[in-house]
Short mmCIF file of C-alpha atoms and ligand atoms in Angstrom, two decimals:
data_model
loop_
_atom_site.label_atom_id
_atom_site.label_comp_id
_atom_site.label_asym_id
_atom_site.label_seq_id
_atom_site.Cartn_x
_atom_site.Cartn_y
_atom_site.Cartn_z
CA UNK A 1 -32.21 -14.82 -17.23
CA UNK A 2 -29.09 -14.03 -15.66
CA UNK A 3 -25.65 -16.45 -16.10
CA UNK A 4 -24.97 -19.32 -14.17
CA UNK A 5 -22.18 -22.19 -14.14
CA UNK A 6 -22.60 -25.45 -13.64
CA UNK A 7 -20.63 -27.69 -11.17
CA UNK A 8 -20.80 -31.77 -12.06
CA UNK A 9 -19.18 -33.29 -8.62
CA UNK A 10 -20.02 -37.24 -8.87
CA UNK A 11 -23.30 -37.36 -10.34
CA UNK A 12 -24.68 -34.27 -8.57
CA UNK A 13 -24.83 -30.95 -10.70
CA UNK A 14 -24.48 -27.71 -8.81
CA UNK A 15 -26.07 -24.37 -10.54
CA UNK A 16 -23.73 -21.45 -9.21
CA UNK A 17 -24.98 -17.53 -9.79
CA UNK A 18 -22.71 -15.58 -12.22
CA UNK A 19 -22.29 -12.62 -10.49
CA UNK A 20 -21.08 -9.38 -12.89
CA UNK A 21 -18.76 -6.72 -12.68
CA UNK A 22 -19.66 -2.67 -14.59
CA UNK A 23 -16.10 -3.19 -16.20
CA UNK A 24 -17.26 -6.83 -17.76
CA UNK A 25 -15.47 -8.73 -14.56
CA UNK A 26 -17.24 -12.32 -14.21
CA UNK A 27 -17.16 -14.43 -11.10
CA UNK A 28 -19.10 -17.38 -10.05
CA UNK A 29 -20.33 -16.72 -6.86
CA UNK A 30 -19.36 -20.03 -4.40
CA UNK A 31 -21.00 -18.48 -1.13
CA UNK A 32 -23.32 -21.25 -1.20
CA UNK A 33 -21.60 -24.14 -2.61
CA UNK A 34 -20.25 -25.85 1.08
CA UNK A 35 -24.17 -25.53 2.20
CA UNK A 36 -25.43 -27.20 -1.20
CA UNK A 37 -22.34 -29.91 -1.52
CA UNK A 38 -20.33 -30.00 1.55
CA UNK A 39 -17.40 -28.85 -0.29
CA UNK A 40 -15.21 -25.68 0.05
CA UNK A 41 -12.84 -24.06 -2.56
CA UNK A 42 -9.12 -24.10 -2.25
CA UNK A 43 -7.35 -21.16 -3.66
CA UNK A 44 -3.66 -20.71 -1.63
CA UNK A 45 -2.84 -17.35 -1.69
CA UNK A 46 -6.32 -16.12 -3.34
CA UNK A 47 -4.15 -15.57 -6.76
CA UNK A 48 -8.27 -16.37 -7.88
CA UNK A 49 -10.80 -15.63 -5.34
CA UNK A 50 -13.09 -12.34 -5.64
CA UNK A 51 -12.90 -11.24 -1.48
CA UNK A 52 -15.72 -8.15 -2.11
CA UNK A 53 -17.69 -6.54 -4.64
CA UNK A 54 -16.04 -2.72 -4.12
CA UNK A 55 -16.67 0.49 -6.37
CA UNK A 56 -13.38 2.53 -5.25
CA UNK A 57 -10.53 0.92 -7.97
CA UNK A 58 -10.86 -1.11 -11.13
CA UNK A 59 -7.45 -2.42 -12.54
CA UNK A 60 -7.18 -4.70 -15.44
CA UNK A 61 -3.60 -6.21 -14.84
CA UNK A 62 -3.67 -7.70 -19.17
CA UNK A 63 -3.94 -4.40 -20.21
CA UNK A 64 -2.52 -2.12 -17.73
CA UNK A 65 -5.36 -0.09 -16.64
CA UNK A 66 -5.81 1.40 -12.88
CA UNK A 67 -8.68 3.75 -12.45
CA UNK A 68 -9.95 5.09 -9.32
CA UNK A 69 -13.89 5.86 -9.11
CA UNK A 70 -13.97 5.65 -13.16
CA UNK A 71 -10.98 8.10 -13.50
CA UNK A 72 -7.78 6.69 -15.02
CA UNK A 73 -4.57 7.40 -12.88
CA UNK A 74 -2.73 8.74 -15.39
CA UNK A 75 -5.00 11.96 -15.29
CA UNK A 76 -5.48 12.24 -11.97
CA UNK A 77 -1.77 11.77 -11.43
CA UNK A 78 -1.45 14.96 -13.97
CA UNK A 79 -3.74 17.07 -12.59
CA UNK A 80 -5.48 15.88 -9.45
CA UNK A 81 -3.73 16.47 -5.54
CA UNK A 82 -3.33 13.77 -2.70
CA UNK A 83 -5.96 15.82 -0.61
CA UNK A 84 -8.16 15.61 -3.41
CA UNK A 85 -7.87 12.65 -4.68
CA UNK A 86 -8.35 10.89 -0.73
CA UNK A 87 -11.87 12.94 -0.98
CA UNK A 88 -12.26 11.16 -4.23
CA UNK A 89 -11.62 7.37 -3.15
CA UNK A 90 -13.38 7.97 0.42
CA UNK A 91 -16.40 9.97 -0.42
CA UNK A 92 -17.09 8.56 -4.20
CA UNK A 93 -16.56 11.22 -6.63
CA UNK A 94 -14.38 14.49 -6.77
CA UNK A 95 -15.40 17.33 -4.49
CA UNK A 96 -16.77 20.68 -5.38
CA UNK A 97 -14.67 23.66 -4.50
CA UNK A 98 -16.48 24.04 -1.41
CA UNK A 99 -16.26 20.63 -0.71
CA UNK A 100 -12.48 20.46 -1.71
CA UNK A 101 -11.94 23.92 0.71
CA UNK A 102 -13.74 22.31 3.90
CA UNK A 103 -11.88 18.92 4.12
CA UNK A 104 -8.53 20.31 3.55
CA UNK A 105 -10.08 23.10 6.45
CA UNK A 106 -10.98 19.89 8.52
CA UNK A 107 -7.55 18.01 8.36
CA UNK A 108 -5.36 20.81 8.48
CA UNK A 109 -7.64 21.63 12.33
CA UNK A 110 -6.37 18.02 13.02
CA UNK A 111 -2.45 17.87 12.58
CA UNK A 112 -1.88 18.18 16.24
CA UNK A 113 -0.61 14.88 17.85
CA UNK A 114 -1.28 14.86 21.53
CA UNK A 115 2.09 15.31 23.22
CA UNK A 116 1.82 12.23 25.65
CA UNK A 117 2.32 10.47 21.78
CA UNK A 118 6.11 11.86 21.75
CA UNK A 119 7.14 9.82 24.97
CA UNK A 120 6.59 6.54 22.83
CA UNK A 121 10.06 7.95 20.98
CA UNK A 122 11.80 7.30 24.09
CA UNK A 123 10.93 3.89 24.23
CA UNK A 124 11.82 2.88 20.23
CA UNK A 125 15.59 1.87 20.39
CA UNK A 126 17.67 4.31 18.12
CA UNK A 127 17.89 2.94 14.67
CA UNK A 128 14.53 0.89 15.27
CA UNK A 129 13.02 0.57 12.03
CA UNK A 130 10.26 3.49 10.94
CA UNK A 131 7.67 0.96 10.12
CA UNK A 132 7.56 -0.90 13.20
CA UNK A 133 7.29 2.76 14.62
CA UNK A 134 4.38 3.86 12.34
CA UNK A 135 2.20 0.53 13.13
CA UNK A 136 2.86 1.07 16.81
CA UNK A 137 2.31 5.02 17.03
CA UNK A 138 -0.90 4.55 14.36
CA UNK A 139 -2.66 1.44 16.72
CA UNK A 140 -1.98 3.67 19.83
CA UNK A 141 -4.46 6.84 18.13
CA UNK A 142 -7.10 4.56 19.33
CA UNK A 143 -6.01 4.58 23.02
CA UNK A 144 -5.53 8.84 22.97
CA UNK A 145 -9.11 8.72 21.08
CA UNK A 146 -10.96 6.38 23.12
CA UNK A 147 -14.25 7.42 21.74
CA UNK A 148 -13.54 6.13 18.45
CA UNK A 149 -13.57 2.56 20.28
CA UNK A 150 -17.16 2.92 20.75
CA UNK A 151 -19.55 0.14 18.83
CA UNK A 152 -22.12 1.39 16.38
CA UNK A 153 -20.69 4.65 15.25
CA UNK A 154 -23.03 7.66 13.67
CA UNK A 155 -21.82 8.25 9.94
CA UNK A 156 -20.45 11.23 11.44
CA UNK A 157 -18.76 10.15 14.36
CA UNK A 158 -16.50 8.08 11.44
CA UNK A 159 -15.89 10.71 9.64
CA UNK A 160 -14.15 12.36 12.30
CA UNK A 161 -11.69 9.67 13.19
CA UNK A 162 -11.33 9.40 9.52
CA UNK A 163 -10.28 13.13 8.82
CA UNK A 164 -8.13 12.67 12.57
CA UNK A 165 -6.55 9.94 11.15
CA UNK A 166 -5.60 11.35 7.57
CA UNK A 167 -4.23 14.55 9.51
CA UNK A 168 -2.27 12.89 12.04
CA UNK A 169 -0.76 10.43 9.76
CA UNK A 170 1.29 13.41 8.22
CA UNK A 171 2.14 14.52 11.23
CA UNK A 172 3.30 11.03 13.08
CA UNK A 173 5.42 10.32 9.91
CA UNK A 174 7.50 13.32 9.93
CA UNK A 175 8.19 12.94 13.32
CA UNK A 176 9.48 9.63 12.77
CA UNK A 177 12.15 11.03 10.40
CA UNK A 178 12.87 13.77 12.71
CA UNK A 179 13.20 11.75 15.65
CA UNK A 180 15.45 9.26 13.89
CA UNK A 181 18.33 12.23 13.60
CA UNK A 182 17.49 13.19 17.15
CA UNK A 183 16.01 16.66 16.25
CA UNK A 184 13.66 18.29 17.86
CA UNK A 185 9.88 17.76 15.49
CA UNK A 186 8.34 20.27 13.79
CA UNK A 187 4.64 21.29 14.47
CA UNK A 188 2.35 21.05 11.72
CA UNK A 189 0.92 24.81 10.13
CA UNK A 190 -2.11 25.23 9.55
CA UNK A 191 -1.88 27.60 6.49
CA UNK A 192 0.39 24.90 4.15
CA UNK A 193 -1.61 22.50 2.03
CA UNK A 194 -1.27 18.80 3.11
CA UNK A 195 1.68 18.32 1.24
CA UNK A 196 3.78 21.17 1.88
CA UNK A 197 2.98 20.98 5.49
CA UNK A 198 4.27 17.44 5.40
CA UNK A 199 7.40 18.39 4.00
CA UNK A 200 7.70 21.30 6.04
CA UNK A 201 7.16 19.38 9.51
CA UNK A 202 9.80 16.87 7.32
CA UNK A 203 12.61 18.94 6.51
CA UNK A 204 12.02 22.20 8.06
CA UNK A 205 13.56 23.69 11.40
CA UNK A 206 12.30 25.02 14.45
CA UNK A 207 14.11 28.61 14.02
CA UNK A 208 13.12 29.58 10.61
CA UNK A 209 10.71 28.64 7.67
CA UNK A 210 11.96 26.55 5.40
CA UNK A 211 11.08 27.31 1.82
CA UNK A 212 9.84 24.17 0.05
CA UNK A 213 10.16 23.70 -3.58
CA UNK A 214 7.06 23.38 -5.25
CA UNK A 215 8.87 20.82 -8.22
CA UNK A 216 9.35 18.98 -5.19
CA UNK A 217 5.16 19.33 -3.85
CA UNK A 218 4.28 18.12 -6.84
CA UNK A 219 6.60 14.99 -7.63
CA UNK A 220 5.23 14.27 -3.45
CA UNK A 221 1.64 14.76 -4.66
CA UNK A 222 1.96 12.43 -7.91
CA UNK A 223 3.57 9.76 -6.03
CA UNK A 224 1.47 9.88 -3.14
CA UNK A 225 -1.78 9.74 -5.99
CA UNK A 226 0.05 6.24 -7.62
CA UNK A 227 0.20 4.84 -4.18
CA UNK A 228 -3.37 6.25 -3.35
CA UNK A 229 -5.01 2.67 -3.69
CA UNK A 230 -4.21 -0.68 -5.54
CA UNK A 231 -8.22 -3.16 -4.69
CA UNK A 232 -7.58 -5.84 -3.19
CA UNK A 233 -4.26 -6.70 -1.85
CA UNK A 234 -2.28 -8.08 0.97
CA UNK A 235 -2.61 -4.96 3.04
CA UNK A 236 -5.97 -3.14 1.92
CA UNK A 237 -7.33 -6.97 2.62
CA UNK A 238 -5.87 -7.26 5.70
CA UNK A 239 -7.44 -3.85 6.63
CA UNK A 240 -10.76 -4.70 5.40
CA UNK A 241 -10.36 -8.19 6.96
CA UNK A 242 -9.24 -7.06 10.46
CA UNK A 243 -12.09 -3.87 10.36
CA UNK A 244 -14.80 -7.03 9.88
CA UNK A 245 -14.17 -7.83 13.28
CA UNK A 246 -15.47 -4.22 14.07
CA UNK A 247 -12.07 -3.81 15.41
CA UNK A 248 -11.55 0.25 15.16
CA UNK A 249 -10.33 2.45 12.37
CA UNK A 250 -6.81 3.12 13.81
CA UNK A 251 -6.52 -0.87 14.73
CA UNK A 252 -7.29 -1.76 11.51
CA UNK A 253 -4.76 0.66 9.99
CA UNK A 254 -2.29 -0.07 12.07
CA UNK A 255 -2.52 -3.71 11.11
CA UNK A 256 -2.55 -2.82 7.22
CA UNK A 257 0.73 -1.00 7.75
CA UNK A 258 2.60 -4.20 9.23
CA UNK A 259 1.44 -6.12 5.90
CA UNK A 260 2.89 -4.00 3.77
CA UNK A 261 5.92 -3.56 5.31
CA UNK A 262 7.22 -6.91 3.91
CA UNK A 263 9.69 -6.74 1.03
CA UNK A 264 6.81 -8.61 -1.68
CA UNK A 265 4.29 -5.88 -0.74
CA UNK A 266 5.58 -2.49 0.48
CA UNK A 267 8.87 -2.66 1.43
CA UNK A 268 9.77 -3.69 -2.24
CA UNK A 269 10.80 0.24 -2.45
CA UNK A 270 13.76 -0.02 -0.02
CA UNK A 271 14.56 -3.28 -0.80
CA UNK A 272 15.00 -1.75 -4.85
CA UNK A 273 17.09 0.83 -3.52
CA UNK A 274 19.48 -1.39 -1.96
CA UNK A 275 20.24 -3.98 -4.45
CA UNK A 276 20.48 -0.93 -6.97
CA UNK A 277 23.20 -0.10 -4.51
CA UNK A 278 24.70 -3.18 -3.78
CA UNK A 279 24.95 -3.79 -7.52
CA UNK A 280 26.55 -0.55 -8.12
CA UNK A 281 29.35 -1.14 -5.39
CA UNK A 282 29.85 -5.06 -6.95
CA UNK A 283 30.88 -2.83 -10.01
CA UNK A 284 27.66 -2.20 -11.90
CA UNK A 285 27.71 -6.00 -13.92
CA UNK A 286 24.07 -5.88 -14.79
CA UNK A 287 24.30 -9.13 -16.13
CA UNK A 288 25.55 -10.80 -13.31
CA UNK A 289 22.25 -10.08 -11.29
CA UNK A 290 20.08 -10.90 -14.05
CA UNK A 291 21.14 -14.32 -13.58
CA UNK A 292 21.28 -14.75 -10.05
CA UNK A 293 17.89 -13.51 -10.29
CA UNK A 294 16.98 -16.22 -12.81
CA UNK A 295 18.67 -19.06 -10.98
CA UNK A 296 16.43 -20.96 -8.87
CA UNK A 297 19.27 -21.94 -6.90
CA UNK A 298 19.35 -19.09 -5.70
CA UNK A 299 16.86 -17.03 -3.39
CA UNK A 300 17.56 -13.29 -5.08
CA UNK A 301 15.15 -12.05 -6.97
CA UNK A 302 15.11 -8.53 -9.08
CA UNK A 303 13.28 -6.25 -6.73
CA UNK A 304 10.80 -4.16 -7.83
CA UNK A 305 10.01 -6.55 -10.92
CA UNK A 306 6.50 -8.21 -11.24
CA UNK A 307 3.41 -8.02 -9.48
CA UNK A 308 0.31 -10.59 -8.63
CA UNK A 309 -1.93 -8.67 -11.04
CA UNK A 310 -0.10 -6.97 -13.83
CA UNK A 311 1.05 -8.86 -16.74
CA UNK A 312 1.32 -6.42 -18.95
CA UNK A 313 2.87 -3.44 -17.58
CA UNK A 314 1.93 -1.67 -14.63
CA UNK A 315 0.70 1.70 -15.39
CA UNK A 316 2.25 3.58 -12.12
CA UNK A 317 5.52 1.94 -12.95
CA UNK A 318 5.01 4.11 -16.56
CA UNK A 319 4.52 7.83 -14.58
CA UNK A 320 6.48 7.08 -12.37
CA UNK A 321 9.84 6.57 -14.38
CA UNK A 322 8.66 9.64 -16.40
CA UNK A 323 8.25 11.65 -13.18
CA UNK A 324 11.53 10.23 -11.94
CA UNK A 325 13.68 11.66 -14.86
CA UNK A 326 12.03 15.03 -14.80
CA UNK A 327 12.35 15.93 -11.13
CA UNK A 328 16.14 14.44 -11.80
CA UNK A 329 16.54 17.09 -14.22
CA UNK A 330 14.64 19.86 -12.43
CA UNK A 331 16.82 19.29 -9.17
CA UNK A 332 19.61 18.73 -11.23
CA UNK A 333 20.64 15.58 -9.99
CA UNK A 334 22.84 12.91 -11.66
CA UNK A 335 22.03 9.69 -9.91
CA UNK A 336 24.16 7.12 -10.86
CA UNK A 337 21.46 4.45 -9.96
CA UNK A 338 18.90 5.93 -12.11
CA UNK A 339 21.17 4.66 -14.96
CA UNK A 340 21.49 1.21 -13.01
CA UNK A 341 17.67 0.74 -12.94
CA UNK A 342 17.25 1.50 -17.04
CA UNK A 343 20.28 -0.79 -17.81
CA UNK A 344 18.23 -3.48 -15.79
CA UNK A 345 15.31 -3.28 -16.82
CA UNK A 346 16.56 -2.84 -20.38
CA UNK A 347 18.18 -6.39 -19.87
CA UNK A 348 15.70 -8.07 -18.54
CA UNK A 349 12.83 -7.16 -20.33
CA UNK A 350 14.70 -8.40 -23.26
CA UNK A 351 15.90 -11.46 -21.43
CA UNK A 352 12.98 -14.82 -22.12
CA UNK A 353 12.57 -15.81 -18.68
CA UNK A 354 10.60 -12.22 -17.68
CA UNK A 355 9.05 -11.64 -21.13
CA UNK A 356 7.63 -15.93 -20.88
CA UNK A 357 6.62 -15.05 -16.96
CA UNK A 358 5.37 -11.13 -17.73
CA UNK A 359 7.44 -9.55 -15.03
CA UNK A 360 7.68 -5.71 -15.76
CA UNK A 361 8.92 -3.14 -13.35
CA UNK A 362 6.54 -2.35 -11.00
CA UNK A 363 5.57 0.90 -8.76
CA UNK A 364 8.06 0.18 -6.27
CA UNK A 365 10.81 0.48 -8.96
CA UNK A 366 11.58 3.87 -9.39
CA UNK A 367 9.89 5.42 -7.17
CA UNK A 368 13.09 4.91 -4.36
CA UNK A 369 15.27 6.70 -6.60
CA UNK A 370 12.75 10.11 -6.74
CA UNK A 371 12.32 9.66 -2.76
CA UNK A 372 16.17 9.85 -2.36
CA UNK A 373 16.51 12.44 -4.67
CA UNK A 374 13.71 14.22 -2.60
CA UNK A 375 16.33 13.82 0.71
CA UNK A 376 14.36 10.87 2.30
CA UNK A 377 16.55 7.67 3.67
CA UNK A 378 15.92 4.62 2.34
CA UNK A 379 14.00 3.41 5.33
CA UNK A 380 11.49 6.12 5.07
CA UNK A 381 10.94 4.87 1.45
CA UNK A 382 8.21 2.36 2.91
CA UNK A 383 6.41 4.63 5.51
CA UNK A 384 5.85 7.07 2.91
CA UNK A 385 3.93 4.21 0.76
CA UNK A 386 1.58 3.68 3.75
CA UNK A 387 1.54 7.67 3.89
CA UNK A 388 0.26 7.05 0.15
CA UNK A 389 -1.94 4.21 0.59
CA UNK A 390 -3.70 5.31 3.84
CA UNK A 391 -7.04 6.88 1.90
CA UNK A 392 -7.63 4.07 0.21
CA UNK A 393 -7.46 1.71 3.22
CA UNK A 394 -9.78 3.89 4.83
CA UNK A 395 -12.31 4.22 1.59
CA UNK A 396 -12.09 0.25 1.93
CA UNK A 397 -12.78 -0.10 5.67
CA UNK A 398 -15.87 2.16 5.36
CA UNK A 399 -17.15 0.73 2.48
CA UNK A 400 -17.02 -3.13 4.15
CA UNK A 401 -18.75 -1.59 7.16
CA UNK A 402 -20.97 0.41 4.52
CA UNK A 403 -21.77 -3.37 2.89
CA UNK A 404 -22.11 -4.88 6.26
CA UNK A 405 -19.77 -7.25 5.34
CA UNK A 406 -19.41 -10.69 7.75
CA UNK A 407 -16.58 -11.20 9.70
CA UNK A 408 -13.76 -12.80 7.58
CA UNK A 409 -13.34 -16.06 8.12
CA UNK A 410 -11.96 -18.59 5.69
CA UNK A 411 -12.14 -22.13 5.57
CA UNK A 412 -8.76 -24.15 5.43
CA UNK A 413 -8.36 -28.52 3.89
CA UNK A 414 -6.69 -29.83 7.47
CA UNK A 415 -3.75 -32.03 6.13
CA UNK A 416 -1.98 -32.65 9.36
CA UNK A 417 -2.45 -35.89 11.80
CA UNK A 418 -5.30 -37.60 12.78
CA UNK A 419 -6.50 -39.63 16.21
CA UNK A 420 -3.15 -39.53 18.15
CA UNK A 421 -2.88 -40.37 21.75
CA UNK A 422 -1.40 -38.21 24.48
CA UNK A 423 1.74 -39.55 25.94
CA UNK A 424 3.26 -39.21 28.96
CA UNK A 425 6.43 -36.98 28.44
CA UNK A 426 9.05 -39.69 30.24
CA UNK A 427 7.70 -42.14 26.73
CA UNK A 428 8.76 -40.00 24.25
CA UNK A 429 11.24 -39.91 21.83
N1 CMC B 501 12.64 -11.83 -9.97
C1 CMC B 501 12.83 -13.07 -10.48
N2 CMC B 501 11.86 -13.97 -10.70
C2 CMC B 501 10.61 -13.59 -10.39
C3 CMC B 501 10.32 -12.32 -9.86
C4 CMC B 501 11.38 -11.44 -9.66
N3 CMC B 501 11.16 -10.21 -9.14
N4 CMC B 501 8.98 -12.20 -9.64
C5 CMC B 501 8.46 -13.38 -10.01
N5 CMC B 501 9.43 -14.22 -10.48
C6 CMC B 501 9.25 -15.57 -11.05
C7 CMC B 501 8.98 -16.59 -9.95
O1 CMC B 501 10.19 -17.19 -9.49
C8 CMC B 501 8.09 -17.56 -10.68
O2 CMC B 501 8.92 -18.35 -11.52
P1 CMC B 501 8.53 -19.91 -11.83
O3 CMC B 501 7.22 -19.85 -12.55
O4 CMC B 501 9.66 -20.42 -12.64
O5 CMC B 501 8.42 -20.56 -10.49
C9 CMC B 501 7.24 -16.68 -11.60
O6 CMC B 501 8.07 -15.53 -11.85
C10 CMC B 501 5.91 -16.24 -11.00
O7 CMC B 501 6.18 -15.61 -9.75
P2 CMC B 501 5.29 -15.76 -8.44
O8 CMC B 501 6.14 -15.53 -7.24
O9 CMC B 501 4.52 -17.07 -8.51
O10 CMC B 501 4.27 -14.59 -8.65
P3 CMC B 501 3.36 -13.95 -7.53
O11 CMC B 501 2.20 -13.36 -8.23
O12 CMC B 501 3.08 -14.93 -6.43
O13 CMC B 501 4.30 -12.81 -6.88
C11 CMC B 501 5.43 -10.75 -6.55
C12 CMC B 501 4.26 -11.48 -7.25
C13 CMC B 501 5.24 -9.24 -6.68
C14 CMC B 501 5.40 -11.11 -5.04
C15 CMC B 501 6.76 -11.21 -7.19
O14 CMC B 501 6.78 -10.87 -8.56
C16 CMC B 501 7.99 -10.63 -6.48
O15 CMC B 501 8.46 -11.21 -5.49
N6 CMC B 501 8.52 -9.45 -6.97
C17 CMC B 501 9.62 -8.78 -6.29
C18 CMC B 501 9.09 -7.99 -5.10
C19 CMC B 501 8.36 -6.71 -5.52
O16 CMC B 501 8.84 -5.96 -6.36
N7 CMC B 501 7.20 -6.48 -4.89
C20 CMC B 501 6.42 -5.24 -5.10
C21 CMC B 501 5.11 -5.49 -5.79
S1 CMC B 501 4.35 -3.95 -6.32
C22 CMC B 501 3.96 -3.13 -4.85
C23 CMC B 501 2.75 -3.71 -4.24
O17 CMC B 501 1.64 -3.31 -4.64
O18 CMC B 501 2.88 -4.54 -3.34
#
C-alpha cells in the first residue's frame, strides 16, 4: 500500500496521499484537504509547496545537483550546445543527428523579424531599459502571428510558434543592443549556427563579416546551457501560471521575462556587476561591504550570494567561475573585478553569518564579469539570461498544457476588515 500522512485537526484525522518523486522527492498531496476539512494551506512565498509534478529538471539544492532530463549540467555544459540542449529540455531526450540537423534547419528558416517589429524602436525612449524592451517586443510576436492566438492548437501548430519563437528571440535581442548605440541591425544568416549567428547579428556590421571567435561561441553556448532551465521558480512559474489561462505562447513568455527582470531573480547579474564596481571605485575595502551586507540596518545585500533552493553550493555558480577564468585568460583580459568577486567571496564564505545561513555564490555571480569580457553592457547582462532561460520556459508551458493542468488559482487567509459601512465622503476623516 502506498504512503500516506495523517492530519489530526480537533478530533478529526485527515489521511493525505504521499505522492513520490523518481529522484526519492516526497510530498503530501493537499489537493483535497479544503474539500475534506474546510481548511487551506498557507505557505507565503511557496518556500514549501510542490506547484507541478514536471520531468524536464531535477535539482537537489543540499547537495548541489542540477540535471536536466537525467543528464547532470556539468556534462552537458562540457560537451552539449544551446541548440541542442533546447531540443533536449523541449522534446525529452537528446536528438539524433538527423533530428539535431532539422531543428537547427527549422530555426535558422525563422530568424526573420517582420519589419513592421523595428518601428516599436522608435517608440522606446533612448536609454529605456533592454528588458522592458524584450517583454514588450516578445508579447507583440503574438499580434504579427495572429494564428498562434487560436484555441485548441494541433501538436504541430505549437511546434511552430515554438521553433518561431526560439529563432526570433535571437534575433529581437541583438537588435536591442544594436538599436541602443543607434546602429543600423544586422540580419540574421542562415548558414551560422544559433550562436554565432547571434553574435554575429550582435557585434557584426552591415559592410563586412565579422569574424567571431569561436573561444568566445563556446563560453556563449556554456552559459546559455547553465541558464537553460532552473524547475520551478519565480519566472518559469509565472510562465506556466499565466500559459494555464491558455493565454498564448508569446504572452506567456513575455510575462516570464518581466519576472525575472527583478534584481532577486534575473537581474541579480547586473545588479553583481555594479556593486563589484561601486566597491572597486569606494577603494576595493572588501570588508566594508561584508558588513553592510550583514547589518540589518541596512537594506544592501551581497548580490549574487544565495538562492531559495541551494544550500550547499550551486553547481552553475562552480562552471561558471571556472569558465570565467579561462575565457579571461584566452582573451587575455585582466579584469580587475574578477579579483574583487574572489576576495568577496573568499571573505564571506569564511565569515559565520553566510556559512550559519548557507549563502554561496550563485549563477548570477560571475557570470557578469564573462558577459563584459565578451563586450556586452551591463544592461544586456539580464536579457541574455532570458535569451538562456527561454527553452526551458517553453519545455514548461508545453508540458502544463501537455498535463492539462487547471488554471492557477491560489487561495489567500483574508486578514483585512470586516462589515464596514459606506460613508458619505463630506463624513470622513
Ligand atoms: N546578502 C546578505 N544576506 C542575505 C543574502 C545576501 N545576498 N541572501 C540572504 N540573506 C540573509 C537574509 O537576510 C536572511 O537573514 P535572516 O535569517 O537573518 O533574516 C537569510 O539570509 C535568508 O534569506 P531569505 O531572503 O529569507 O532567503 P530567500 O530564500 O527568501 O531568498 C534570495 C533567496 C536569492 C532572494 C536571496 O538570497 C537574495 O536576495 N540574494 C541576492 C540576490 C541574488 O543574487 N539573486 C539571484 C538568485 S540566483 C538567479 C535566479 O535563479 O534567480
Amino acid at each position: 500500500m502506498s504512503e500516506t500522512a495523517q492530519l489530526k485537526i480537533g478530533d478529526k484525522t485527515y489521511d493525505l496521499p504521499v505522492i513520490e518523486g523518481t529522484e526519492g522527492e516526497k510530498a503530501i498531496d493537499i489537493s483535497k484537504l479544503r474539500d475534506q476539512s474546510g481548511y487551506v494551506t498557507l505557505d507565503i512565498g511557496y518556500k514549501n509547496t510542490g506547484a507541478t509534478k514536471s520531468a524536464i529538471t531535477f535539482l537537489d539544492g543540499e547537495v548541489g545537483i542540477l540535471k536536466y532530463r537525467g543528464y547532470p549540467i556539468e556534462q552537458l555544459a562540457e560537451k552539449s550546445t544551446f541548440i541542442e540542449v533546447a531540443y533536449l529540455l523541449i522534446y525529452g531526450k537528446l536528438p539524433t543527428a538527423e533530428q539535431l540537423q532539422a531543428f537547427e534547419f527549422e530555426i535558422s528558416h525563422h530568424t526573420l523579424v517582420h519589419e513592421d517589429m523595428k518601428k516599436f524602436f522608435d517608440g522606446f525612449p533612448s536609454g529605456s531599459h533592454p528588458m522592458g524592451q524584450l517583454s514588450s517586443l516578445i508579447g507583440a510576436l503574438a499580434a504579427f502571428n495572429p494564428a498562434s492566438l487560436k484555441q485548441g492548437l494541433s501538436a504541430g501548430e505549437i511546434n511552430i510558434e515554438i521553433i518561431k519563437l526560439i529563432a526570433k528571440m535571437s534575433t529581437i535581442v541583438s537588435w536591442i543592443y544594436k538599436k541602443s548605440l543607434g546602429h543600423p541591425v544586422i540580419y540574421p544568416r542562415n548558414k551560422y549556427d544559433y550562436v554565432t549567428n547571434f553574435m554575429h547579428m550582435t557585434f557584426g556590421q552591415r559592410t563586412e563579416d565579422v569574424e567571431i571567435d569561436p573561444v568566445v561561441v563556446s563560453a556563449m553556448n556554456k552559459l546559455l546551457i547553465l541558464h537553460a532551465d532552473h524547475e520551478q521558480n519565480c519566472s518559469t512559474s509565472t510562465v506556466r501560471i499565466v500559459g494555464s489561462s491558455d493565454a498564448n505562447l508569446y504572452a506567456s513568455i513575455s510575462a516570464g521575462i518581466s519576472a525575472l527582470w527583478g534584481p532577486l531573480h534575473g537581474g541579480a547579474n547586473q545588479a553583481v556587476v555594479e556593486m563589484l564596481q561601486k566597491i572597486k571605485e569606494d577603494g576595493g575595502d572588501v570588508d566594508k561591504w561584508v558588513a553592510k551586507a550583514k547589518d540589518k540596518n541596512d537594506p544592501f545585500r551581497l548580490m549574487g550570494f544565495g538562492h531559495r533552493v541551494y544550500k550547499n553550493f550551486d553547481p552553475r555558480a562552480k562552471i561558471i567561475k571556472k569558465a570565467c577564468d579561462d575565457i579571461l585568460e584566452k582573451l587575455g583580459i585582466n579584469d580587475e573585478t574578477l579579483e574583487i568577486a574572489k576576495k568577496l567571496e573568499e571573505v564571506a564564505l569564511s565569515d559565520p553569518y553566510f556559512v550559519e545561513r548557507k549563502l554561496y555564490p550563485n549563477v548570477d555571480f560571475y557570470s557578469g564579469i564573462i558577459y563584459t569580457a565578451l563586450g556586452f553592457p551591463t544592461e544586456m547582462f539580464t536579457v541574455l539570461f532570458a535569451l538562456g532561460r527561454l527553452p526551458g520556459w517553453i519545455a514548461q508551458w508545453k508540458e502544463m498544457k501537455a498535463n492539462k493542468e487547471p488554471i492557477g488559482r491560489p487561495r489567500q487567509i483574508y486578514v483585512g476588515e470586516t462589515d464596514k459601512n459606506y460613508t458619505d465622503i463630506k463624513d470622513r476623516k
